[in-house]
């Protein structure tokens, strides 16, 4: 849809993603969902396809693609399965964090293994008592001179079953609020870290959402990625990118919905003619097509702003809010148009519908997008009086 200028290298990455998704992922994703887990070797297979260092610069072994190209890659993956795409983008984002802000030891010690799919990353911000108010995290990092002891619990962490390296956000000074938050790189086998069982959810089990408990976990000065004062900003720095990514994923699910429902209603008959000749159904799916197009434009509008280094918070919030709603409603419409057949696991619609619901929570709920948009509106209309 959106006409995006990608360079030759980026086009090659998108082609790799398409091949990986249409082959390996398509063969297994239904089974992973039935098993309620995705095996670890998927990361290895993704790395073999060149999809584990997407955002790492090329001279460090990554593929160094821009935001628009990342969205295209995620569309290819999500067309087949959103949860696999999400697991991979979380891992890739962690590698990007280290590439951008890591110490030389982190860059040397972790990045090659992450790009090779041997070390899996996870982003630990949300806690059991709440995720929307991220600045209010309660996990404590007590200490000084760069050495800290971590205590607390994290919840709803993607890649929890397989993560080897944890990007942990913790509060060094509760009185300082958001300014007290720092981030640490913690290998999962550090004494005091307990991996909790992944949740059973509506769907999307390949994401492997689960929790971690930290009891007197010692971290040294070399493990701090972002110091207090910058931790919250760092956690939020990638959020616009993440929101644009989720919007693009929704575009792909809508495309999959139409690609499934349209051939069905063209060939199936009711009341002596093809279902596709019923105006009610035509209009229902025409609305899906419109929403898909609008979601696409919003997603790439945000992506372009991110690539240009412009202010992107409002654009990303609009894109995520609109596209996640469109995907949930649009997939519901596609399923309805297919009658009972739409419920069958032979088709991807039920899996995508569950993923569209998940998309309404990850990287900030729909309501939090409205908080961002309302703030921008008020700023735009505020007078000095
Ligand atoms: C599959 C999955 C994977 C995830 N992966 C990760 C991960 O890798 N790392 C990570 O840190 N987190 C992750 N999350 C957590 C996700 O970011 C949170 O679920 C999200 O931020 C919402 O937090 P919450 O679920 O605690 O809802 P709450 O914060 O408890 O909110 C509950 C409801 O209140 C609404 N609400 C809250 N504040 C306001 C307000 N000011 N105005 C209006 N309404 C409001 C919310 O929109 C929501 O509807 C994941 C979640 C899911 C479902």
Short mmCIF file of C-alpha atoms and ligand atoms in Angstrom, two decimals:
data_model
loop_
_atom_site.label_atom_id
_atom_site.label_comp_id
_atom_site.label_asym_id
_atom_site.label_seq_id
_atom_site.Cartn_x
_atom_site.Cartn_y
_atom_site.Cartn_z
CA UNK A 1 0.00 0.00 0.00
CA UNK A 2 2.05 2.97 1.23
CA UNK A 3 4.69 3.71 -1.33
CA UNK A 4 7.84 3.53 0.73
CA UNK A 5 11.31 4.16 -0.63
CA UNK A 6 13.51 1.38 0.69
CA UNK A 7 17.10 0.89 -0.36
CA UNK A 8 18.31 -2.38 -1.88
CA UNK A 9 19.59 -3.72 1.43
CA UNK A 10 16.28 -2.97 3.12
CA UNK A 11 14.33 -4.60 0.30
CA UNK A 12 16.49 -7.69 0.79
CA UNK A 13 15.63 -7.79 4.51
CA UNK A 14 11.91 -7.49 3.74
CA UNK A 15 12.25 -10.35 1.24
CA UNK A 16 14.03 -12.45 3.87
CA UNK A 17 11.21 -11.78 6.33
CA UNK A 18 8.60 -12.74 3.76
CA UNK A 19 10.36 -16.01 2.99
CA UNK A 20 10.83 -16.84 6.69
CA UNK A 21 7.18 -16.06 7.47
CA UNK A 22 5.62 -17.79 4.46
CA UNK A 23 7.79 -20.88 4.95
CA UNK A 24 8.94 -21.68 8.48
CA UNK A 25 6.43 -19.63 10.49
CA UNK A 26 3.43 -20.61 8.36
CA UNK A 27 4.31 -24.31 8.75
CA UNK A 28 4.39 -24.17 12.55
CA UNK A 29 2.49 -21.22 14.00
CA UNK A 30 -0.84 -23.01 14.43
CA UNK A 31 0.86 -25.79 16.35
CA UNK A 32 2.71 -23.29 18.57
CA UNK A 33 -0.61 -21.69 19.43
CA UNK A 34 -2.17 -25.08 20.24
CA UNK A 35 0.89 -25.95 22.39
CA UNK A 36 0.56 -22.53 24.05
CA UNK A 37 4.29 -21.94 23.56
CA UNK A 38 6.79 -21.22 20.84
CA UNK A 39 10.01 -23.25 20.97
CA UNK A 40 13.29 -21.47 21.53
CA UNK A 41 14.73 -22.61 18.22
CA UNK A 42 12.48 -20.12 16.43
CA UNK A 43 14.94 -17.37 17.41
CA UNK A 44 17.78 -19.41 15.93
CA UNK A 45 15.80 -19.88 12.72
CA UNK A 46 15.01 -16.16 12.63
CA UNK A 47 18.69 -15.37 13.12
CA UNK A 48 19.58 -17.71 10.26
CA UNK A 49 17.16 -15.66 8.14
CA UNK A 50 18.97 -12.49 9.26
CA UNK A 51 16.11 -11.22 11.44
CA UNK A 52 17.73 -10.93 14.89
CA UNK A 53 19.89 -7.83 14.42
CA UNK A 54 17.53 -5.75 12.31
CA UNK A 55 18.22 -2.45 14.09
CA UNK A 56 21.89 -2.98 14.91
CA UNK A 57 24.37 -1.09 12.74
CA UNK A 58 25.95 -3.12 9.96
CA UNK A 59 29.55 -2.71 11.15
CA UNK A 60 28.50 -4.55 14.31
CA UNK A 61 26.96 -7.41 12.36
CA UNK A 62 23.38 -6.12 12.21
CA UNK A 63 21.28 -5.16 9.23
CA UNK A 64 20.85 -1.49 10.12
CA UNK A 65 17.41 -0.94 8.64
CA UNK A 66 15.32 2.21 9.14
CA UNK A 67 11.87 2.50 10.70
CA UNK A 68 9.85 2.22 7.47
CA UNK A 69 11.74 -0.93 6.52
CA UNK A 70 11.16 -2.36 9.99
CA UNK A 71 7.44 -1.80 9.58
CA UNK A 72 7.51 -3.63 6.25
CA UNK A 73 9.41 -6.54 7.83
CA UNK A 74 6.84 -6.74 10.62
CA UNK A 75 3.99 -6.64 8.12
CA UNK A 76 5.43 -9.68 6.34
CA UNK A 77 5.81 -11.59 9.60
CA UNK A 78 2.44 -10.53 11.02
CA UNK A 79 0.55 -11.44 7.88
CA UNK A 80 1.31 -14.99 8.99
CA UNK A 81 1.49 -14.59 12.79
CA UNK A 82 1.54 -11.44 14.91
CA UNK A 83 2.86 -13.10 18.05
CA UNK A 84 6.04 -14.32 16.35
CA UNK A 85 6.56 -10.83 14.91
CA UNK A 86 6.11 -9.31 18.36
CA UNK A 87 8.53 -11.71 20.05
CA UNK A 88 11.14 -10.88 17.42
CA UNK A 89 10.67 -7.12 17.56
CA UNK A 90 11.09 -7.11 21.35
CA UNK A 91 14.35 -9.02 20.95
CA UNK A 92 15.50 -6.69 18.16
CA UNK A 93 14.67 -3.62 20.22
CA UNK A 94 16.75 -4.89 23.11
CA UNK A 95 19.71 -5.38 20.76
CA UNK A 96 19.16 -1.82 19.48
CA UNK A 97 19.28 -0.49 23.06
CA UNK A 98 22.66 -2.12 23.59
CA UNK A 99 23.93 -1.01 20.19
CA UNK A 100 22.96 2.60 21.00
CA UNK A 101 23.86 2.90 24.66
CA UNK A 102 25.73 -0.22 25.76
CA UNK A 103 29.18 -0.30 27.32
CA UNK A 104 31.98 -1.80 25.19
CA UNK A 105 31.67 -5.00 27.29
CA UNK A 106 27.94 -5.25 26.56
CA UNK A 107 28.48 -4.58 22.88
CA UNK A 108 31.20 -7.21 22.65
CA UNK A 109 29.68 -9.72 25.06
CA UNK A 110 26.00 -9.60 24.19
CA UNK A 111 25.41 -8.19 20.71
CA UNK A 112 26.97 -10.99 18.61
CA UNK A 113 25.04 -13.61 20.58
CA UNK A 114 21.80 -11.66 20.24
CA UNK A 115 22.26 -11.27 16.49
CA UNK A 116 22.98 -15.02 16.27
CA UNK A 117 19.74 -15.82 18.14
CA UNK A 118 21.72 -17.50 20.93
CA UNK A 119 20.92 -14.90 23.58
CA UNK A 120 17.30 -13.75 23.76
CA UNK A 121 16.37 -10.29 25.01
CA UNK A 122 13.43 -9.00 27.05
CA UNK A 123 12.22 -5.57 28.21
CA UNK A 124 11.14 -5.48 31.87
CA UNK A 125 9.13 -2.39 32.71
CA UNK A 126 5.57 -3.50 33.63
CA UNK A 127 4.86 -4.76 37.16
CA UNK A 128 1.99 -6.80 38.63
CA UNK A 129 0.33 -3.72 40.16
CA UNK A 130 0.11 -1.89 36.81
CA UNK A 131 1.63 -1.03 33.46
CA UNK A 132 0.00 2.18 32.23
CA UNK A 133 1.62 4.40 34.84
CA UNK A 134 5.14 3.29 33.97
CA UNK A 135 6.79 6.04 36.01
CA UNK A 136 5.27 4.52 39.16
CA UNK A 137 7.26 1.27 39.04
CA UNK A 138 8.01 -0.07 42.51
CA UNK A 139 10.93 -2.39 41.83
CA UNK A 140 13.81 -1.15 43.95
CA UNK A 141 17.47 -0.77 43.06
CA UNK A 142 19.26 0.06 46.32
CA UNK A 143 22.92 0.91 46.49
CA UNK A 144 25.50 3.40 45.39
CA UNK A 145 28.66 3.81 43.31
CA UNK A 146 26.94 1.86 40.53
CA UNK A 147 26.44 -1.35 42.57
CA UNK A 148 22.82 -2.12 43.35
CA UNK A 149 20.60 -4.78 44.87
CA UNK A 150 17.36 -5.38 42.95
CA UNK A 151 14.13 -6.44 44.66
CA UNK A 152 10.66 -6.65 43.15
CA UNK A 153 8.55 -8.34 40.52
CA UNK A 154 7.92 -7.78 36.82
CA UNK A 155 4.81 -8.93 34.94
CA UNK A 156 3.63 -9.29 31.34
CA UNK A 157 7.14 -9.57 29.95
CA UNK A 158 7.39 -10.78 26.34
CA UNK A 159 9.85 -13.60 25.62
CA UNK A 160 9.77 -14.58 29.31
CA UNK A 161 10.16 -18.34 28.74
CA UNK A 162 13.31 -17.94 26.62
CA UNK A 163 14.91 -14.68 27.72
CA UNK A 164 18.59 -14.89 28.66
CA UNK A 165 19.29 -11.19 29.06
CA UNK A 166 16.87 -8.92 30.91
CA UNK A 167 16.68 -5.16 30.35
CA UNK A 168 15.35 -4.29 33.82
CA UNK A 169 13.91 -0.91 34.82
CA UNK A 170 14.07 -0.21 38.56
CA UNK A 171 13.64 2.70 40.96
CA UNK A 172 16.83 3.94 42.64
CA UNK A 173 15.14 6.74 44.60
CA UNK A 174 11.37 6.60 45.15
CA UNK A 175 11.30 10.27 46.18
CA UNK A 176 12.65 11.24 42.74
CA UNK A 177 9.76 9.57 40.84
CA UNK A 178 10.45 9.07 37.14
CA UNK A 179 13.87 10.69 37.58
CA UNK A 180 14.96 7.84 39.89
CA UNK A 181 14.47 5.11 37.30
CA UNK A 182 17.57 3.36 35.93
CA UNK A 183 17.98 0.35 33.64
CA UNK A 184 20.23 -2.67 34.14
CA UNK A 185 21.33 -5.59 32.00
CA UNK A 186 20.76 -8.71 34.06
CA UNK A 187 21.57 -12.22 32.80
CA UNK A 188 18.67 -14.46 33.76
CA UNK A 189 20.95 -16.92 35.58
CA UNK A 190 22.02 -14.25 38.09
CA UNK A 191 21.37 -15.55 41.65
CA UNK A 192 18.02 -14.29 42.99
CA UNK A 193 16.26 -14.06 39.60
CA UNK A 194 13.25 -16.40 39.27
CA UNK A 195 11.47 -16.93 35.97
CA UNK A 196 7.72 -17.28 36.57
CA UNK A 197 5.43 -19.41 34.37
CA UNK A 198 4.06 -17.74 31.22
CA UNK A 199 0.39 -16.75 31.27
CA UNK A 200 -2.36 -18.64 29.50
CA UNK A 201 -4.15 -15.98 27.46
CA UNK A 202 -6.78 -15.50 24.79
CA UNK A 203 -4.10 -16.15 22.17
CA UNK A 204 -0.64 -14.99 21.06
CA UNK A 205 1.22 -17.55 23.15
CA UNK A 206 4.31 -17.26 20.96
CA UNK A 207 4.89 -13.89 22.66
CA UNK A 208 5.56 -15.86 25.84
CA UNK A 209 4.24 -13.20 28.21
CA UNK A 210 5.28 -14.00 31.78
CA UNK A 211 6.90 -12.61 34.89
CA UNK A 212 10.17 -12.49 36.82
CA UNK A 213 10.87 -12.16 40.54
CA UNK A 214 14.00 -10.45 41.83
CA UNK A 215 15.19 -11.22 45.36
CA UNK A 216 18.38 -9.51 46.49
CA UNK A 217 19.84 -9.60 42.98
CA UNK A 218 23.31 -8.02 42.97
CA UNK A 219 24.25 -5.94 39.94
CA UNK A 220 27.63 -4.31 39.42
CA UNK A 221 28.57 -0.97 37.81
CA UNK A 222 29.13 -2.64 34.44
CA UNK A 223 25.51 -3.76 34.29
CA UNK A 224 23.90 -0.34 34.32
CA UNK A 225 22.75 0.53 30.80
CA UNK A 226 20.98 3.78 31.59
CA UNK A 227 21.71 5.72 34.79
CA UNK A 228 19.09 7.14 37.14
CA UNK A 229 17.66 10.32 35.66
CA UNK A 230 17.61 8.88 32.17
CA UNK A 231 15.96 5.48 32.71
CA UNK A 232 12.37 6.58 32.21
CA UNK A 233 13.30 8.68 29.21
CA UNK A 234 15.15 5.70 27.74
CA UNK A 235 12.20 3.38 28.35
CA UNK A 236 9.91 5.84 26.57
CA UNK A 237 12.43 6.69 23.82
CA UNK A 238 11.51 3.66 21.76
CA UNK A 239 7.80 3.85 22.46
CA UNK A 240 6.83 5.83 19.34
CA UNK A 241 8.68 3.30 17.21
CA UNK A 242 6.94 0.46 19.05
CA UNK A 243 3.53 2.05 18.51
CA UNK A 244 4.14 2.57 14.79
CA UNK A 245 5.23 -1.07 14.60
CA UNK A 246 2.01 -2.29 16.24
CA UNK A 247 -0.01 -0.17 13.81
CA UNK A 248 1.77 -1.75 10.84
CA UNK A 249 1.17 -5.20 12.32
CA UNK A 250 -2.55 -4.37 12.39
CA UNK A 251 -2.45 -3.39 8.71
CA UNK A 252 -1.02 -6.82 7.92
CA UNK A 253 -3.72 -8.59 9.92
CA UNK A 254 -6.42 -6.65 8.09
CA UNK A 255 -4.82 -7.61 4.79
CA UNK A 256 -4.86 -11.26 5.89
CA UNK A 257 -8.51 -10.84 6.90
CA UNK A 258 -9.56 -9.53 3.50
CA UNK A 259 -7.38 -12.07 1.68
CA UNK A 260 -9.26 -14.80 3.55
CA UNK A 261 -12.81 -13.43 3.51
CA UNK A 262 -13.02 -12.03 -0.04
CA UNK A 263 -12.33 -15.29 -1.96
CA UNK A 264 -14.75 -17.04 0.40
CA UNK A 265 -17.69 -14.72 -0.23
CA UNK A 266 -16.99 -14.70 -3.97
CA UNK A 267 -17.33 -18.46 -4.23
CA UNK A 268 -19.97 -19.23 -1.59
CA UNK A 269 -23.65 -18.89 -2.46
CA UNK A 270 -26.73 -18.04 -0.42
CA UNK A 271 -30.23 -17.35 -1.71
CA UNK A 272 -29.21 -18.30 -5.24
CA UNK A 273 -26.25 -15.96 -5.70
CA UNK A 274 -22.71 -15.43 -4.46
CA UNK A 275 -22.47 -13.92 -0.98
CA UNK A 276 -20.32 -11.21 -2.52
CA UNK A 277 -23.42 -9.90 -4.31
CA UNK A 278 -25.11 -9.07 -1.00
CA UNK A 279 -24.68 -5.35 -0.57
CA UNK A 280 -24.58 -5.64 3.23
CA UNK A 281 -21.49 -7.83 3.04
CA UNK A 282 -19.92 -5.71 0.29
CA UNK A 283 -20.18 -2.60 2.44
CA UNK A 284 -18.96 -4.39 5.54
CA UNK A 285 -15.74 -5.40 3.79
CA UNK A 286 -15.45 -2.07 1.97
CA UNK A 287 -15.25 -0.45 5.42
CA UNK A 288 -12.48 -2.89 6.37
CA UNK A 289 -10.56 -1.90 3.23
CA UNK A 290 -10.94 1.80 4.05
CA UNK A 291 -9.78 1.30 7.62
CA UNK A 292 -6.82 -0.76 6.44
CA UNK A 293 -5.77 2.01 4.07
CA UNK A 294 -6.15 4.68 6.73
CA UNK A 295 -4.18 2.56 9.25
CA UNK A 296 -1.42 2.11 6.70
CA UNK A 297 -1.17 5.85 6.05
CA UNK A 298 -1.10 6.62 9.77
CA UNK A 299 1.51 3.96 10.51
CA UNK A 300 3.90 5.15 7.81
CA UNK A 301 3.26 8.80 8.64
CA UNK A 302 4.57 8.06 12.15
CA UNK A 303 7.42 5.95 10.79
CA UNK A 304 8.59 8.74 8.46
CA UNK A 305 8.57 11.24 11.33
CA UNK A 306 10.63 8.85 13.46
CA UNK A 307 13.14 8.33 10.64
CA UNK A 308 13.37 12.11 10.12
CA UNK A 309 13.93 12.66 13.85
CA UNK A 310 10.79 14.81 14.10
CA UNK A 311 8.28 14.94 16.97
CA UNK A 312 6.45 11.65 16.54
CA UNK A 313 4.54 11.00 19.78
CA UNK A 314 1.18 12.27 18.59
CA UNK A 315 1.43 10.65 15.16
CA UNK A 316 2.40 7.31 16.70
CA UNK A 317 -0.47 7.53 19.20
CA UNK A 318 -3.00 8.26 16.42
CA UNK A 319 -1.63 5.35 14.37
CA UNK A 320 -1.72 2.85 17.21
CA UNK A 321 -5.15 3.86 18.45
CA UNK A 322 -6.75 3.81 15.01
CA UNK A 323 -5.07 0.70 13.64
CA UNK A 324 -5.66 -1.50 16.69
CA UNK A 325 -9.37 -0.60 16.74
CA UNK A 326 -9.58 -1.09 12.99
CA UNK A 327 -7.92 -4.50 13.24
CA UNK A 328 -10.18 -5.72 16.02
CA UNK A 329 -13.37 -4.52 14.32
CA UNK A 330 -12.20 -5.41 10.81
CA UNK A 331 -11.20 -8.98 11.64
CA UNK A 332 -14.53 -9.41 13.41
CA UNK A 333 -16.26 -8.22 10.20
CA UNK A 334 -14.20 -10.60 8.03
CA UNK A 335 -15.06 -13.51 10.31
CA UNK A 336 -18.74 -12.58 10.26
CA UNK A 337 -18.76 -12.47 6.47
CA UNK A 338 -17.43 -16.03 6.39
CA UNK A 339 -20.19 -17.41 8.58
CA UNK A 340 -19.29 -20.33 10.81
CA UNK A 341 -16.34 -21.18 8.56
CA UNK A 342 -14.59 -18.07 9.89
CA UNK A 343 -14.30 -19.77 13.28
CA UNK A 344 -12.32 -22.71 11.94
CA UNK A 345 -8.67 -23.01 12.82
CA UNK A 346 -8.02 -23.86 9.14
CA UNK A 347 -8.21 -20.10 8.62
CA UNK A 348 -5.99 -17.56 10.41
CA UNK A 349 -8.83 -15.21 11.38
CA UNK A 350 -9.43 -16.39 14.96
CA UNK A 351 -5.68 -16.24 15.66
CA UNK A 352 -5.49 -12.73 14.19
CA UNK A 353 -8.59 -11.57 16.09
CA UNK A 354 -6.98 -12.61 19.40
CA UNK A 355 -3.78 -10.83 18.33
CA UNK A 356 -5.73 -7.67 17.47
CA UNK A 357 -7.06 -7.65 21.03
CA UNK A 358 -3.55 -8.08 22.42
CA UNK A 359 -2.44 -5.21 20.20
CA UNK A 360 -4.82 -2.93 22.12
CA UNK A 361 -2.70 -3.39 25.29
CA UNK A 362 0.93 -3.71 24.25
CA UNK A 363 3.09 -0.57 24.13
CA UNK A 364 0.37 1.49 25.80
CA UNK A 365 -3.37 0.85 25.78
CA UNK A 366 -5.86 2.67 23.57
CA UNK A 367 -6.70 4.90 26.52
CA UNK A 368 -3.05 5.84 26.99
CA UNK A 369 -2.88 6.82 23.30
CA UNK A 370 -5.80 9.14 24.03
CA UNK A 371 -3.87 10.59 26.98
CA UNK A 372 -1.00 11.42 24.58
CA UNK A 373 -3.33 12.85 21.93
CA UNK A 374 -5.31 14.91 24.45
CA UNK A 375 -2.09 16.34 25.86
CA UNK A 376 -1.03 17.39 22.35
CA UNK A 377 -4.47 18.89 21.68
CA UNK A 378 -4.39 20.94 24.86
CA UNK A 379 -0.89 22.17 24.09
CA UNK A 380 -1.97 23.19 20.60
CA UNK A 381 -5.01 25.13 21.82
CA UNK A 382 -3.60 26.55 25.06
CA UNK A 383 -3.61 30.34 25.21
CA UNK A 384 -1.29 32.40 27.40
CA UNK A 385 -4.17 33.92 29.40
C1 LIG B 1 0.99 -9.93 25.41
C2 LIG B 1 1.59 -8.79 26.18
C3 LIG B 1 2.96 -8.58 26.13
C4 LIG B 1 3.54 -7.54 26.87
N1 LIG B 1 4.91 -7.37 26.82
C5 LIG B 1 5.49 -6.46 27.66
C6 LIG B 1 6.92 -6.40 27.75
O1 LIG B 1 7.67 -7.07 27.03
N2 LIG B 1 7.47 -5.54 28.67
C7 LIG B 1 6.70 -4.76 29.48
O2 LIG B 1 7.26 -4.02 30.28
N3 LIG B 1 5.33 -4.80 29.40
C8 LIG B 1 4.71 -5.64 28.54
N4 LIG B 1 3.34 -5.73 28.46
C9 LIG B 1 2.53 -4.92 29.38
C10 LIG B 1 1.76 -3.80 28.71
O3 LIG B 1 2.64 -2.77 28.38
C11 LIG B 1 0.67 -3.40 29.71
O4 LIG B 1 -0.31 -4.42 29.73
C12 LIG B 1 0.05 -2.08 29.38
O5 LIG B 1 0.97 -1.03 29.56
C13 LIG B 1 -1.18 -1.79 30.26
O6 LIG B 1 -0.91 -1.98 31.59
P1 LIG B 1 -1.88 -2.91 32.48
O7 LIG B 1 -2.20 -4.12 31.70
O8 LIG B 1 -1.22 -3.09 33.79
O9 LIG B 1 -3.20 -2.09 32.65
P2 LIG B 1 -3.50 -0.99 33.78
O10 LIG B 1 -2.42 0.00 33.81
O11 LIG B 1 -3.86 -1.70 35.04
O12 LIG B 1 -4.80 -0.30 33.17
C14 LIG B 1 -6.09 -0.92 33.25
C15 LIG B 1 -7.06 -0.16 32.37
O13 LIG B 1 -7.13 1.22 32.81
C16 LIG B 1 -6.88 2.08 31.73
N5 LIG B 1 -6.17 3.29 32.18
C17 LIG B 1 -5.02 3.36 32.89
N6 LIG B 1 -4.66 4.65 33.07
C18 LIG B 1 -5.60 5.42 32.45
C19 LIG B 1 -5.78 6.82 32.25
N7 LIG B 1 -4.90 7.72 32.71
N8 LIG B 1 -6.85 7.23 31.56
C20 LIG B 1 -7.75 6.34 31.06
N9 LIG B 1 -7.64 5.01 31.21
C21 LIG B 1 -6.57 4.54 31.88
C22 LIG B 1 -6.01 1.27 30.78
O14 LIG B 1 -6.06 1.77 29.47
C23 LIG B 1 -6.63 -0.10 30.92
O15 LIG B 1 -7.74 -0.20 30.07
C24 LIG B 1 2.72 -6.70 27.68
C25 LIG B 1 1.33 -6.90 27.70
C26 LIG B 1 0.77 -7.92 26.96
C27 LIG B 1 -0.72 -8.12 26.99
#
